[in-house]
């Protein structure tokens, strides 16, 4: 069977198996997210030649939420270098919810860049002349990957700005420890805007394919993140990208990935392709149920678990 045919069959299998699975709850703590349609479901895979294979609602827009933490981490690595970033934010999983408030380690350092404590710190670290300039730098990076400028969902942004009290508490705690450069409110505005960037399953698969392709976007051929940082980013995604479900994910799926509360999952198959999924209902840990299950099916059918010993694009079915 040809590689492409195997990928298309796996996409169809994942989609048809999970389409009618209506378990899980939509995130409502950001009120605007409650408007999502629980039946929306799309999957996309983009290979290193920039070809996308899609099924379902793969082009439906939704706010990127926590998945934005990945690219911002990459930009901060570029701005500061790996040692400086590691001094300021750790790389250890927390085993706690993404918005846990007290997770600074013994040195008043956030434990990793995928939790809100670490992500708010990292967003503040983007080298720009003002919070607006930092946002422009982030948006420009998306444009260099996708080939078009992303939009921000201002309704989602405002909704989170009005109700994001836990994140406000985190930002003030970080200010208390002298960790932030900008004021807590300015960093929060920036962070909430980056979380409100509109994306789709297809765009997430393109973002992931850039990471799978040593930092070069297969769509624009632009080098967006230096190759030397890709392994760092993928390592943190692997250990910390799925909230407190990262261990189960590593075991069952085995791909560096990041999920978000709006129902997106972005997963990377290094050297092969990127995967993007959207389905809003979440499990108790905040991960998209159809998204997690779909990645499990793709990983199994296509032999894409990172710890699988194989070298071809689509190895033999490992069932
Ligand atoms: N903007 C959301 C928050 O900070 C992102 C959370 C997520 O997707 O995990 O609460």
PDB file of C-alpha atoms and ligand atoms in Angstrom:
ATOM      1  CA  UNK A   1       0.000   0.000   0.000  1.00  0.00           C
ATOM      2  CA  UNK A   2       1.262   3.488  -0.838  1.00  0.00           C
ATOM      3  CA  UNK A   3       2.138   5.782   2.096  1.00  0.00           C
ATOM      4  CA  UNK A   4      -0.450   8.373   1.140  1.00  0.00           C
ATOM      5  CA  UNK A   5      -3.188   5.786   0.807  1.00  0.00           C
ATOM      6  CA  UNK A   6      -2.321   4.420   4.267  1.00  0.00           C
ATOM      7  CA  UNK A   7      -2.511   7.926   5.759  1.00  0.00           C
ATOM      8  CA  UNK A   8      -5.878   8.589   4.095  1.00  0.00           C
ATOM      9  CA  UNK A   9      -7.303   5.279   5.303  1.00  0.00           C
ATOM     10  CA  UNK A  10      -6.068   5.963   8.840  1.00  0.00           C
ATOM     11  CA  UNK A  11      -7.665   9.438   8.777  1.00  0.00           C
ATOM     12  CA  UNK A  12     -10.979   7.955   7.638  1.00  0.00           C
ATOM     13  CA  UNK A  13     -10.796   5.222  10.268  1.00  0.00           C
ATOM     14  CA  UNK A  14     -10.113   7.725  13.056  1.00  0.00           C
ATOM     15  CA  UNK A  15     -12.887  10.029  11.868  1.00  0.00           C
ATOM     16  CA  UNK A  16     -15.600   7.421  11.385  1.00  0.00           C
ATOM     17  CA  UNK A  17     -14.740   5.608  14.623  1.00  0.00           C
ATOM     18  CA  UNK A  18     -15.003   8.787  16.691  1.00  0.00           C
ATOM     19  CA  UNK A  19     -17.545  10.966  14.872  1.00  0.00           C
ATOM     20  CA  UNK A  20     -20.478   9.826  17.007  1.00  0.00           C
ATOM     21  CA  UNK A  21     -18.591   9.743  20.302  1.00  0.00           C
ATOM     22  CA  UNK A  22     -20.279  12.586  22.158  1.00  0.00           C
ATOM     23  CA  UNK A  23     -18.629  12.144  25.544  1.00  0.00           C
ATOM     24  CA  UNK A  24     -16.877  14.990  27.336  1.00  0.00           C
ATOM     25  CA  UNK A  25     -17.644  18.565  28.308  1.00  0.00           C
ATOM     26  CA  UNK A  26     -16.925  21.834  26.519  1.00  0.00           C
ATOM     27  CA  UNK A  27     -14.799  24.321  28.512  1.00  0.00           C
ATOM     28  CA  UNK A  28     -17.020  27.049  29.917  1.00  0.00           C
ATOM     29  CA  UNK A  29     -14.722  28.853  32.353  1.00  0.00           C
ATOM     30  CA  UNK A  30     -13.999  31.251  29.481  1.00  0.00           C
ATOM     31  CA  UNK A  31     -17.675  32.059  28.731  1.00  0.00           C
ATOM     32  CA  UNK A  32     -17.173  32.620  24.974  1.00  0.00           C
ATOM     33  CA  UNK A  33     -15.805  29.082  24.576  1.00  0.00           C
ATOM     34  CA  UNK A  34     -19.161  27.677  25.722  1.00  0.00           C
ATOM     35  CA  UNK A  35     -20.613  28.641  22.320  1.00  0.00           C
ATOM     36  CA  UNK A  36     -18.587  25.943  20.524  1.00  0.00           C
ATOM     37  CA  UNK A  37     -20.511  23.213  18.691  1.00  0.00           C
ATOM     38  CA  UNK A  38     -19.730  19.896  20.433  1.00  0.00           C
ATOM     39  CA  UNK A  39     -20.231  18.050  17.135  1.00  0.00           C
ATOM     40  CA  UNK A  40     -17.416  19.885  15.346  1.00  0.00           C
ATOM     41  CA  UNK A  41     -14.651  17.439  14.506  1.00  0.00           C
ATOM     42  CA  UNK A  42     -11.805  17.773  12.045  1.00  0.00           C
ATOM     43  CA  UNK A  43      -8.416  16.171  11.520  1.00  0.00           C
ATOM     44  CA  UNK A  44      -5.556  17.262   9.264  1.00  0.00           C
ATOM     45  CA  UNK A  45      -2.084  15.926   8.552  1.00  0.00           C
ATOM     46  CA  UNK A  46       0.528  18.024   6.739  1.00  0.00           C
ATOM     47  CA  UNK A  47       3.649  16.345   5.425  1.00  0.00           C
ATOM     48  CA  UNK A  48       7.078  17.884   4.916  1.00  0.00           C
ATOM     49  CA  UNK A  49       6.269  18.748   1.294  1.00  0.00           C
ATOM     50  CA  UNK A  50       3.400  20.921   2.540  1.00  0.00           C
ATOM     51  CA  UNK A  51       0.649  18.531   1.343  1.00  0.00           C
ATOM     52  CA  UNK A  52      -2.329  18.409   3.698  1.00  0.00           C
ATOM     53  CA  UNK A  53      -4.642  15.398   4.116  1.00  0.00           C
ATOM     54  CA  UNK A  54      -7.879  16.364   5.808  1.00  0.00           C
ATOM     55  CA  UNK A  55     -11.225  15.102   6.994  1.00  0.00           C
ATOM     56  CA  UNK A  56     -14.280  16.672   8.660  1.00  0.00           C
ATOM     57  CA  UNK A  57     -14.289  20.255   9.983  1.00  0.00           C
ATOM     58  CA  UNK A  58     -10.583  20.687   9.446  1.00  0.00           C
ATOM     59  CA  UNK A  59     -10.844  24.320   8.335  1.00  0.00           C
ATOM     60  CA  UNK A  60     -13.264  25.485  11.029  1.00  0.00           C
ATOM     61  CA  UNK A  61     -11.733  28.395  12.983  1.00  0.00           C
ATOM     62  CA  UNK A  62     -11.322  28.269  16.769  1.00  0.00           C
ATOM     63  CA  UNK A  63      -9.093  30.025  19.296  1.00  0.00           C
ATOM     64  CA  UNK A  64      -5.732  28.350  19.709  1.00  0.00           C
ATOM     65  CA  UNK A  65      -5.560  28.714  23.530  1.00  0.00           C
ATOM     66  CA  UNK A  66      -2.701  26.804  25.178  1.00  0.00           C
ATOM     67  CA  UNK A  67      -1.317  25.487  21.904  1.00  0.00           C
ATOM     68  CA  UNK A  68       0.045  29.026  21.405  1.00  0.00           C
ATOM     69  CA  UNK A  69       2.507  28.341  24.236  1.00  0.00           C
ATOM     70  CA  UNK A  70       4.635  26.212  21.913  1.00  0.00           C
ATOM     71  CA  UNK A  71       5.521  28.823  19.300  1.00  0.00           C
ATOM     72  CA  UNK A  72       6.024  31.533  21.924  1.00  0.00           C
ATOM     73  CA  UNK A  73       8.441  29.225  23.740  1.00  0.00           C
ATOM     74  CA  UNK A  74      10.332  28.775  20.459  1.00  0.00           C
ATOM     75  CA  UNK A  75      10.509  32.538  19.920  1.00  0.00           C
ATOM     76  CA  UNK A  76      11.753  33.103  23.477  1.00  0.00           C
ATOM     77  CA  UNK A  77      14.448  30.442  22.971  1.00  0.00           C
ATOM     78  CA  UNK A  78      15.522  32.316  19.856  1.00  0.00           C
ATOM     79  CA  UNK A  79      15.574  35.654  21.730  1.00  0.00           C
ATOM     80  CA  UNK A  80      17.386  34.516  24.871  1.00  0.00           C
ATOM     81  CA  UNK A  81      19.102  31.214  24.157  1.00  0.00           C
ATOM     82  CA  UNK A  82      18.528  27.961  25.934  1.00  0.00           C
ATOM     83  CA  UNK A  83      20.574  28.592  29.122  1.00  0.00           C
ATOM     84  CA  UNK A  84      18.904  31.884  29.913  1.00  0.00           C
ATOM     85  CA  UNK A  85      15.443  30.413  29.336  1.00  0.00           C
ATOM     86  CA  UNK A  86      16.249  27.407  31.515  1.00  0.00           C
ATOM     87  CA  UNK A  87      17.348  29.749  34.290  1.00  0.00           C
ATOM     88  CA  UNK A  88      13.952  31.444  34.194  1.00  0.00           C
ATOM     89  CA  UNK A  89      11.572  28.543  33.458  1.00  0.00           C
ATOM     90  CA  UNK A  90      12.114  24.837  34.153  1.00  0.00           C
ATOM     91  CA  UNK A  91      11.304  21.740  32.110  1.00  0.00           C
ATOM     92  CA  UNK A  92       9.651  19.443  34.639  1.00  0.00           C
ATOM     93  CA  UNK A  93       6.030  18.245  34.408  1.00  0.00           C
ATOM     94  CA  UNK A  94       3.884  19.483  37.278  1.00  0.00           C
ATOM     95  CA  UNK A  95       1.378  16.649  37.492  1.00  0.00           C
ATOM     96  CA  UNK A  96      -1.151  19.365  38.242  1.00  0.00           C
ATOM     97  CA  UNK A  97      -3.759  21.299  36.299  1.00  0.00           C
ATOM     98  CA  UNK A  98      -2.548  23.859  33.723  1.00  0.00           C
ATOM     99  CA  UNK A  99      -3.804  26.768  35.818  1.00  0.00           C
ATOM    100  CA  UNK A 100      -2.464  25.621  39.196  1.00  0.00           C
ATOM    101  CA  UNK A 101      -1.442  28.701  41.098  1.00  0.00           C
ATOM    102  CA  UNK A 102       1.403  27.717  43.361  1.00  0.00           C
ATOM    103  CA  UNK A 103       3.706  25.870  41.025  1.00  0.00           C
ATOM    104  CA  UNK A 104       6.927  27.810  41.268  1.00  0.00           C
ATOM    105  CA  UNK A 105       9.856  25.588  42.193  1.00  0.00           C
ATOM    106  CA  UNK A 106      12.282  26.198  45.063  1.00  0.00           C
ATOM    107  CA  UNK A 107      13.937  29.082  43.225  1.00  0.00           C
ATOM    108  CA  UNK A 108      10.685  30.931  42.501  1.00  0.00           C
ATOM    109  CA  UNK A 109      10.864  29.565  38.980  1.00  0.00           C
ATOM    110  CA  UNK A 110       7.860  28.218  37.045  1.00  0.00           C
ATOM    111  CA  UNK A 111       8.205  24.496  36.512  1.00  0.00           C
ATOM    112  CA  UNK A 112       7.648  24.399  32.750  1.00  0.00           C
ATOM    113  CA  UNK A 113       6.559  26.631  29.840  1.00  0.00           C
ATOM    114  CA  UNK A 114       3.377  24.667  29.060  1.00  0.00           C
ATOM    115  CA  UNK A 115       1.565  25.559  32.289  1.00  0.00           C
ATOM    116  CA  UNK A 116       0.098  29.023  32.645  1.00  0.00           C
ATOM    117  CA  UNK A 117       2.707  30.104  35.207  1.00  0.00           C
ATOM    118  CA  UNK A 118       5.535  29.270  32.809  1.00  0.00           C
ATOM    119  CA  UNK A 119       3.718  30.437  29.681  1.00  0.00           C
ATOM    120  CA  UNK A 120       2.864  33.863  31.105  1.00  0.00           C
ATOM    121  CA  UNK A 121       6.543  34.241  32.058  1.00  0.00           C
ATOM    122  CA  UNK A 122       7.715  33.142  28.605  1.00  0.00           C
ATOM    123  CA  UNK A 123       5.283  35.459  26.800  1.00  0.00           C
ATOM    124  CA  UNK A 124       6.627  38.373  28.827  1.00  0.00           C
ATOM    125  CA  UNK A 125      10.175  37.418  27.777  1.00  0.00           C
ATOM    126  CA  UNK A 126       9.609  37.936  24.025  1.00  0.00           C
ATOM    127  CA  UNK A 127      12.051  40.679  23.075  1.00  0.00           C
ATOM    128  CA  UNK A 128       9.923  43.605  21.943  1.00  0.00           C
ATOM    129  CA  UNK A 129       9.699  47.285  22.645  1.00  0.00           C
ATOM    130  CA  UNK A 130       6.175  47.114  24.127  1.00  0.00           C
ATOM    131  CA  UNK A 131       3.430  44.528  24.747  1.00  0.00           C
ATOM    132  CA  UNK A 132       1.889  45.467  21.354  1.00  0.00           C
ATOM    133  CA  UNK A 133       5.237  44.994  19.645  1.00  0.00           C
ATOM    134  CA  UNK A 134       5.618  41.593  21.335  1.00  0.00           C
ATOM    135  CA  UNK A 135       2.192  40.619  19.992  1.00  0.00           C
ATOM    136  CA  UNK A 136       3.242  41.723  16.494  1.00  0.00           C
ATOM    137  CA  UNK A 137       6.362  39.551  16.763  1.00  0.00           C
ATOM    138  CA  UNK A 138       4.223  36.548  17.728  1.00  0.00           C
ATOM    139  CA  UNK A 139       1.650  37.176  14.967  1.00  0.00           C
ATOM    140  CA  UNK A 140       4.436  37.640  12.443  1.00  0.00           C
ATOM    141  CA  UNK A 141       5.861  34.232  13.344  1.00  0.00           C
ATOM    142  CA  UNK A 142       2.469  32.619  12.573  1.00  0.00           C
ATOM    143  CA  UNK A 143       2.405  34.477   9.262  1.00  0.00           C
ATOM    144  CA  UNK A 144       5.863  33.187   8.347  1.00  0.00           C
ATOM    145  CA  UNK A 145       4.679  29.640   9.015  1.00  0.00           C
ATOM    146  CA  UNK A 146       1.214  29.769   7.441  1.00  0.00           C
ATOM    147  CA  UNK A 147       1.749  32.258   4.631  1.00  0.00           C
ATOM    148  CA  UNK A 148      -1.016  34.551   5.881  1.00  0.00           C
ATOM    149  CA  UNK A 149      -1.550  36.783   8.919  1.00  0.00           C
ATOM    150  CA  UNK A 150      -3.662  35.178  11.675  1.00  0.00           C
ATOM    151  CA  UNK A 151      -6.652  36.951  13.203  1.00  0.00           C
ATOM    152  CA  UNK A 152      -7.512  37.305  16.879  1.00  0.00           C
ATOM    153  CA  UNK A 153     -10.981  36.345  18.143  1.00  0.00           C
ATOM    154  CA  UNK A 154     -11.690  39.532  20.089  1.00  0.00           C
ATOM    155  CA  UNK A 155     -14.839  38.079  21.672  1.00  0.00           C
ATOM    156  CA  UNK A 156     -12.846  35.216  23.194  1.00  0.00           C
ATOM    157  CA  UNK A 157     -10.097  37.646  24.217  1.00  0.00           C
ATOM    158  CA  UNK A 158     -12.543  39.998  25.962  1.00  0.00           C
ATOM    159  CA  UNK A 159     -14.345  37.106  27.593  1.00  0.00           C
ATOM    160  CA  UNK A 160     -11.105  35.798  29.096  1.00  0.00           C
ATOM    161  CA  UNK A 161      -9.904  39.287  30.004  1.00  0.00           C
ATOM    162  CA  UNK A 162     -13.141  39.843  31.944  1.00  0.00           C
ATOM    163  CA  UNK A 163     -13.168  36.498  33.741  1.00  0.00           C
ATOM    164  CA  UNK A 164      -9.564  35.206  33.894  1.00  0.00           C
ATOM    165  CA  UNK A 165      -9.152  35.620  37.632  1.00  0.00           C
ATOM    166  CA  UNK A 166      -6.889  32.616  38.132  1.00  0.00           C
ATOM    167  CA  UNK A 167      -4.500  33.880  35.464  1.00  0.00           C
ATOM    168  CA  UNK A 168      -4.648  37.307  37.068  1.00  0.00           C
ATOM    169  CA  UNK A 169      -3.669  35.702  40.387  1.00  0.00           C
ATOM    170  CA  UNK A 170      -0.778  33.901  38.655  1.00  0.00           C
ATOM    171  CA  UNK A 171       0.459  37.090  36.980  1.00  0.00           C
ATOM    172  CA  UNK A 172       0.374  38.996  40.260  1.00  0.00           C
ATOM    173  CA  UNK A 173       2.222  36.184  42.013  1.00  0.00           C
ATOM    174  CA  UNK A 174       4.880  36.310  39.276  1.00  0.00           C
ATOM    175  CA  UNK A 175       5.087  40.079  39.734  1.00  0.00           C
ATOM    176  CA  UNK A 176       5.485  39.553  43.476  1.00  0.00           C
ATOM    177  CA  UNK A 177       8.505  37.329  42.831  1.00  0.00           C
ATOM    178  CA  UNK A 178       9.999  39.896  40.421  1.00  0.00           C
ATOM    179  CA  UNK A 179       9.691  37.481  37.502  1.00  0.00           C
ATOM    180  CA  UNK A 180       7.854  39.730  35.013  1.00  0.00           C
ATOM    181  CA  UNK A 181       9.229  42.764  33.165  1.00  0.00           C
ATOM    182  CA  UNK A 182       5.890  44.224  32.063  1.00  0.00           C
ATOM    183  CA  UNK A 183       3.034  44.988  34.478  1.00  0.00           C
ATOM    184  CA  UNK A 184       0.794  42.049  35.338  1.00  0.00           C
ATOM    185  CA  UNK A 185      -2.093  43.594  33.387  1.00  0.00           C
ATOM    186  CA  UNK A 186      -0.013  44.223  30.258  1.00  0.00           C
ATOM    187  CA  UNK A 187       1.349  40.671  30.263  1.00  0.00           C
ATOM    188  CA  UNK A 188      -2.154  39.285  30.726  1.00  0.00           C
ATOM    189  CA  UNK A 189      -3.483  41.309  27.784  1.00  0.00           C
ATOM    190  CA  UNK A 190      -0.688  39.922  25.648  1.00  0.00           C
ATOM    191  CA  UNK A 191      -1.132  36.370  26.911  1.00  0.00           C
ATOM    192  CA  UNK A 192      -4.938  36.408  26.461  1.00  0.00           C
ATOM    193  CA  UNK A 193      -4.517  37.788  22.927  1.00  0.00           C
ATOM    194  CA  UNK A 194      -2.042  35.089  21.968  1.00  0.00           C
ATOM    195  CA  UNK A 195      -4.487  32.481  23.344  1.00  0.00           C
ATOM    196  CA  UNK A 196      -7.275  34.041  21.215  1.00  0.00           C
ATOM    197  CA  UNK A 197      -5.442  33.709  17.900  1.00  0.00           C
ATOM    198  CA  UNK A 198      -7.759  31.962  15.461  1.00  0.00           C
ATOM    199  CA  UNK A 199      -6.530  28.703  14.010  1.00  0.00           C
ATOM    200  CA  UNK A 200      -7.943  25.473  12.518  1.00  0.00           C
ATOM    201  CA  UNK A 201      -6.989  21.801  12.528  1.00  0.00           C
ATOM    202  CA  UNK A 202      -5.305  22.336   9.164  1.00  0.00           C
ATOM    203  CA  UNK A 203      -3.288  25.301  10.432  1.00  0.00           C
ATOM    204  CA  UNK A 204      -2.257  23.377  13.535  1.00  0.00           C
ATOM    205  CA  UNK A 205      -1.017  20.584  11.283  1.00  0.00           C
ATOM    206  CA  UNK A 206       1.056  23.137   9.344  1.00  0.00           C
ATOM    207  CA  UNK A 207       2.474  24.536  12.592  1.00  0.00           C
ATOM    208  CA  UNK A 208       3.336  21.009  13.692  1.00  0.00           C
ATOM    209  CA  UNK A 209       4.876  20.199  10.316  1.00  0.00           C
ATOM    210  CA  UNK A 210       7.248  23.161  10.762  1.00  0.00           C
ATOM    211  CA  UNK A 211       8.401  21.549  14.028  1.00  0.00           C
ATOM    212  CA  UNK A 212       8.658  18.159  12.303  1.00  0.00           C
ATOM    213  CA  UNK A 213      10.728  19.834   9.576  1.00  0.00           C
ATOM    214  CA  UNK A 214      13.552  21.243  11.751  1.00  0.00           C
ATOM    215  CA  UNK A 215      11.891  24.641  12.135  1.00  0.00           C
ATOM    216  CA  UNK A 216      11.266  25.296   8.417  1.00  0.00           C
ATOM    217  CA  UNK A 217       7.655  25.802   7.325  1.00  0.00           C
ATOM    218  CA  UNK A 218       6.835  23.418   4.447  1.00  0.00           C
ATOM    219  CA  UNK A 219       4.292  25.974   3.218  1.00  0.00           C
ATOM    220  CA  UNK A 220       6.491  29.092   3.042  1.00  0.00           C
ATOM    221  CA  UNK A 221       9.944  27.475   3.228  1.00  0.00           C
ATOM    222  CA  UNK A 222      10.832  30.040   5.868  1.00  0.00           C
ATOM    223  CA  UNK A 223      13.039  29.028   8.758  1.00  0.00           C
ATOM    224  CA  UNK A 224      10.991  30.186  11.729  1.00  0.00           C
ATOM    225  CA  UNK A 225      12.761  28.478  14.633  1.00  0.00           C
ATOM    226  CA  UNK A 226      16.423  27.560  14.610  1.00  0.00           C
ATOM    227  CA  UNK A 227      16.962  23.830  14.301  1.00  0.00           C
ATOM    228  CA  UNK A 228      19.026  23.720  17.485  1.00  0.00           C
ATOM    229  CA  UNK A 229      15.918  24.572  19.540  1.00  0.00           C
ATOM    230  CA  UNK A 230      13.512  22.106  17.944  1.00  0.00           C
ATOM    231  CA  UNK A 231      14.559  19.179  20.108  1.00  0.00           C
ATOM    232  CA  UNK A 232      14.166  21.328  23.243  1.00  0.00           C
ATOM    233  CA  UNK A 233      10.645  22.330  22.238  1.00  0.00           C
ATOM    234  CA  UNK A 234       9.609  18.783  21.307  1.00  0.00           C
ATOM    235  CA  UNK A 235      11.022  17.414  24.563  1.00  0.00           C
ATOM    236  CA  UNK A 236       8.962  19.812  26.643  1.00  0.00           C
ATOM    237  CA  UNK A 237       5.872  19.046  24.562  1.00  0.00           C
ATOM    238  CA  UNK A 238       6.470  15.338  25.101  1.00  0.00           C
ATOM    239  CA  UNK A 239       6.734  15.564  28.878  1.00  0.00           C
ATOM    240  CA  UNK A 240       4.405  18.497  29.620  1.00  0.00           C
ATOM    241  CA  UNK A 241       2.132  19.093  26.615  1.00  0.00           C
ATOM    242  CA  UNK A 242      -1.024  17.244  27.664  1.00  0.00           C
ATOM    243  CA  UNK A 243      -1.697  18.781  31.067  1.00  0.00           C
ATOM    244  CA  UNK A 244      -1.671  16.145  33.796  1.00  0.00           C
ATOM    245  CA  UNK A 245      -2.424  13.471  31.180  1.00  0.00           C
ATOM    246  CA  UNK A 246       1.085  13.620  29.665  1.00  0.00           C
ATOM    247  CA  UNK A 247       2.144  10.205  30.983  1.00  0.00           C
ATOM    248  CA  UNK A 248      -0.859   8.396  29.554  1.00  0.00           C
ATOM    249  CA  UNK A 249      -0.406  10.257  26.262  1.00  0.00           C
ATOM    250  CA  UNK A 250       3.300   9.307  26.052  1.00  0.00           C
ATOM    251  CA  UNK A 251       2.359   5.697  26.716  1.00  0.00           C
ATOM    252  CA  UNK A 252      -0.581   5.427  24.327  1.00  0.00           C
ATOM    253  CA  UNK A 253       0.261   7.935  21.581  1.00  0.00           C
ATOM    254  CA  UNK A 254       3.961   8.739  21.904  1.00  0.00           C
ATOM    255  CA  UNK A 255       4.129  12.035  20.001  1.00  0.00           C
ATOM    256  CA  UNK A 256       5.300  15.458  21.198  1.00  0.00           C
ATOM    257  CA  UNK A 257       2.018  17.356  21.364  1.00  0.00           C
ATOM    258  CA  UNK A 258       0.117  20.249  22.891  1.00  0.00           C
ATOM    259  CA  UNK A 259      -3.560  20.483  23.658  1.00  0.00           C
ATOM    260  CA  UNK A 260      -5.757  23.482  24.411  1.00  0.00           C
ATOM    261  CA  UNK A 261      -9.029  24.047  26.258  1.00  0.00           C
ATOM    262  CA  UNK A 262     -10.927  25.025  23.111  1.00  0.00           C
ATOM    263  CA  UNK A 263     -10.499  21.423  21.911  1.00  0.00           C
ATOM    264  CA  UNK A 264      -7.429  21.592  19.697  1.00  0.00           C
ATOM    265  CA  UNK A 265      -4.509  19.189  19.683  1.00  0.00           C
ATOM    266  CA  UNK A 266      -1.301  19.673  17.722  1.00  0.00           C
ATOM    267  CA  UNK A 267       1.012  16.658  17.469  1.00  0.00           C
ATOM    268  CA  UNK A 268       4.400  16.284  15.806  1.00  0.00           C
ATOM    269  CA  UNK A 269       5.826  13.201  14.115  1.00  0.00           C
ATOM    270  CA  UNK A 270       9.450  14.367  13.874  1.00  0.00           C
ATOM    271  CA  UNK A 271      10.925  14.078  10.383  1.00  0.00           C
ATOM    272  CA  UNK A 272       7.560  12.954   8.962  1.00  0.00           C
ATOM    273  CA  UNK A 273       4.564  15.257   9.439  1.00  0.00           C
ATOM    274  CA  UNK A 274       2.367  17.402  11.680  1.00  0.00           C
ATOM    275  CA  UNK A 275      -1.140  16.578  12.929  1.00  0.00           C
ATOM    276  CA  UNK A 276      -3.896  19.026  13.888  1.00  0.00           C
ATOM    277  CA  UNK A 277      -7.250  18.083  15.410  1.00  0.00           C
ATOM    278  CA  UNK A 278     -10.280  20.012  16.586  1.00  0.00           C
ATOM    279  CA  UNK A 279     -13.125  18.665  18.695  1.00  0.00           C
ATOM    280  CA  UNK A 280     -14.350  20.768  21.636  1.00  0.00           C
ATOM    281  CA  UNK A 281     -15.577  18.192  24.225  1.00  0.00           C
ATOM    282  CA  UNK A 282     -12.823  17.625  26.804  1.00  0.00           C
ATOM    283  CA  UNK A 283     -11.991  14.917  29.311  1.00  0.00           C
ATOM    284  CA  UNK A 284     -11.532  15.651  33.022  1.00  0.00           C
ATOM    285  CA  UNK A 285      -7.920  16.727  32.422  1.00  0.00           C
ATOM    286  CA  UNK A 286      -8.858  19.253  29.737  1.00  0.00           C
ATOM    287  CA  UNK A 287      -7.792  17.270  26.659  1.00  0.00           C
ATOM    288  CA  UNK A 288     -10.075  16.862  23.628  1.00  0.00           C
ATOM    289  CA  UNK A 289     -11.581  13.375  23.850  1.00  0.00           C
ATOM    290  CA  UNK A 290     -11.940  12.777  20.103  1.00  0.00           C
ATOM    291  CA  UNK A 291      -8.557  14.455  19.583  1.00  0.00           C
ATOM    292  CA  UNK A 292      -6.772  12.153  22.025  1.00  0.00           C
ATOM    293  CA  UNK A 293      -8.466   9.066  20.646  1.00  0.00           C
ATOM    294  CA  UNK A 294      -7.805  10.074  17.031  1.00  0.00           C
ATOM    295  CA  UNK A 295      -4.088  10.511  17.734  1.00  0.00           C
ATOM    296  CA  UNK A 296      -4.064   7.127  19.399  1.00  0.00           C
ATOM    297  CA  UNK A 297      -5.599   5.525  16.307  1.00  0.00           C
ATOM    298  CA  UNK A 298      -3.206   7.331  13.923  1.00  0.00           C
ATOM    299  CA  UNK A 299      -0.188   6.469  16.069  1.00  0.00           C
ATOM    300  CA  UNK A 300      -1.135   2.826  16.199  1.00  0.00           C
ATOM    301  CA  UNK A 301      -2.151   2.355  12.572  1.00  0.00           C
ATOM    302  CA  UNK A 302       0.775   4.277  11.121  1.00  0.00           C
ATOM    303  CA  UNK A 303       3.452   3.250  13.618  1.00  0.00           C
ATOM    304  CA  UNK A 304       4.087   6.856  14.643  1.00  0.00           C
ATOM    305  CA  UNK A 305       4.794   6.321  18.337  1.00  0.00           C
ATOM    306  CA  UNK A 306       8.121   8.118  18.923  1.00  0.00           C
ATOM    307  CA  UNK A 307       9.593   5.105  20.660  1.00  0.00           C
ATOM    308  CA  UNK A 308       8.655   2.714  17.873  1.00  0.00           C
ATOM    309  CA  UNK A 309      11.789   1.387  16.158  1.00  0.00           C
ATOM    310  CA  UNK A 310      11.177   2.076  12.495  1.00  0.00           C
ATOM    311  CA  UNK A 311      12.619   4.207   9.725  1.00  0.00           C
ATOM    312  CA  UNK A 312      10.173   4.301   6.850  1.00  0.00           C
ATOM    313  CA  UNK A 313       7.532   7.014   6.398  1.00  0.00           C
ATOM    314  CA  UNK A 314       4.651   4.674   7.101  1.00  0.00           C
ATOM    315  CA  UNK A 315       5.951   1.430   8.675  1.00  0.00           C
ATOM    316  CA  UNK A 316       4.002  -1.827   8.813  1.00  0.00           C
ATOM    317  CA  UNK A 317       0.825  -1.732  10.842  1.00  0.00           C
ATOM    318  CA  UNK A 318       1.942  -2.369  14.419  1.00  0.00           C
ATOM    319  CA  UNK A 319      -1.432  -3.614  15.713  1.00  0.00           C
TER     320      UNK A 319
HETATM  321  N1  LIG B   1      -6.273  30.942  27.767  1.00  0.00           N
HETATM  322  C1  LIG B   1      -6.414  29.734  28.534  1.00  0.00           C
HETATM  323  C2  LIG B   1      -6.008  29.975  29.964  1.00  0.00           C
HETATM  324  O1  LIG B   1      -4.981  30.554  30.169  1.00  0.00           O
HETATM  325  C3  LIG B   1      -5.568  28.654  27.934  1.00  0.00           C
HETATM  326  C4  LIG B   1      -5.655  27.384  28.712  1.00  0.00           C
HETATM  327  C5  LIG B   1      -5.446  26.152  27.919  1.00  0.00           C
HETATM  328  O2  LIG B   1      -5.774  26.056  26.746  1.00  0.00           O
HETATM  329  O3  LIG B   1      -4.911  25.222  28.541  1.00  0.00           O
HETATM  330  O4  LIG B   1      -6.681  29.627  30.876  1.00  0.00           O
END
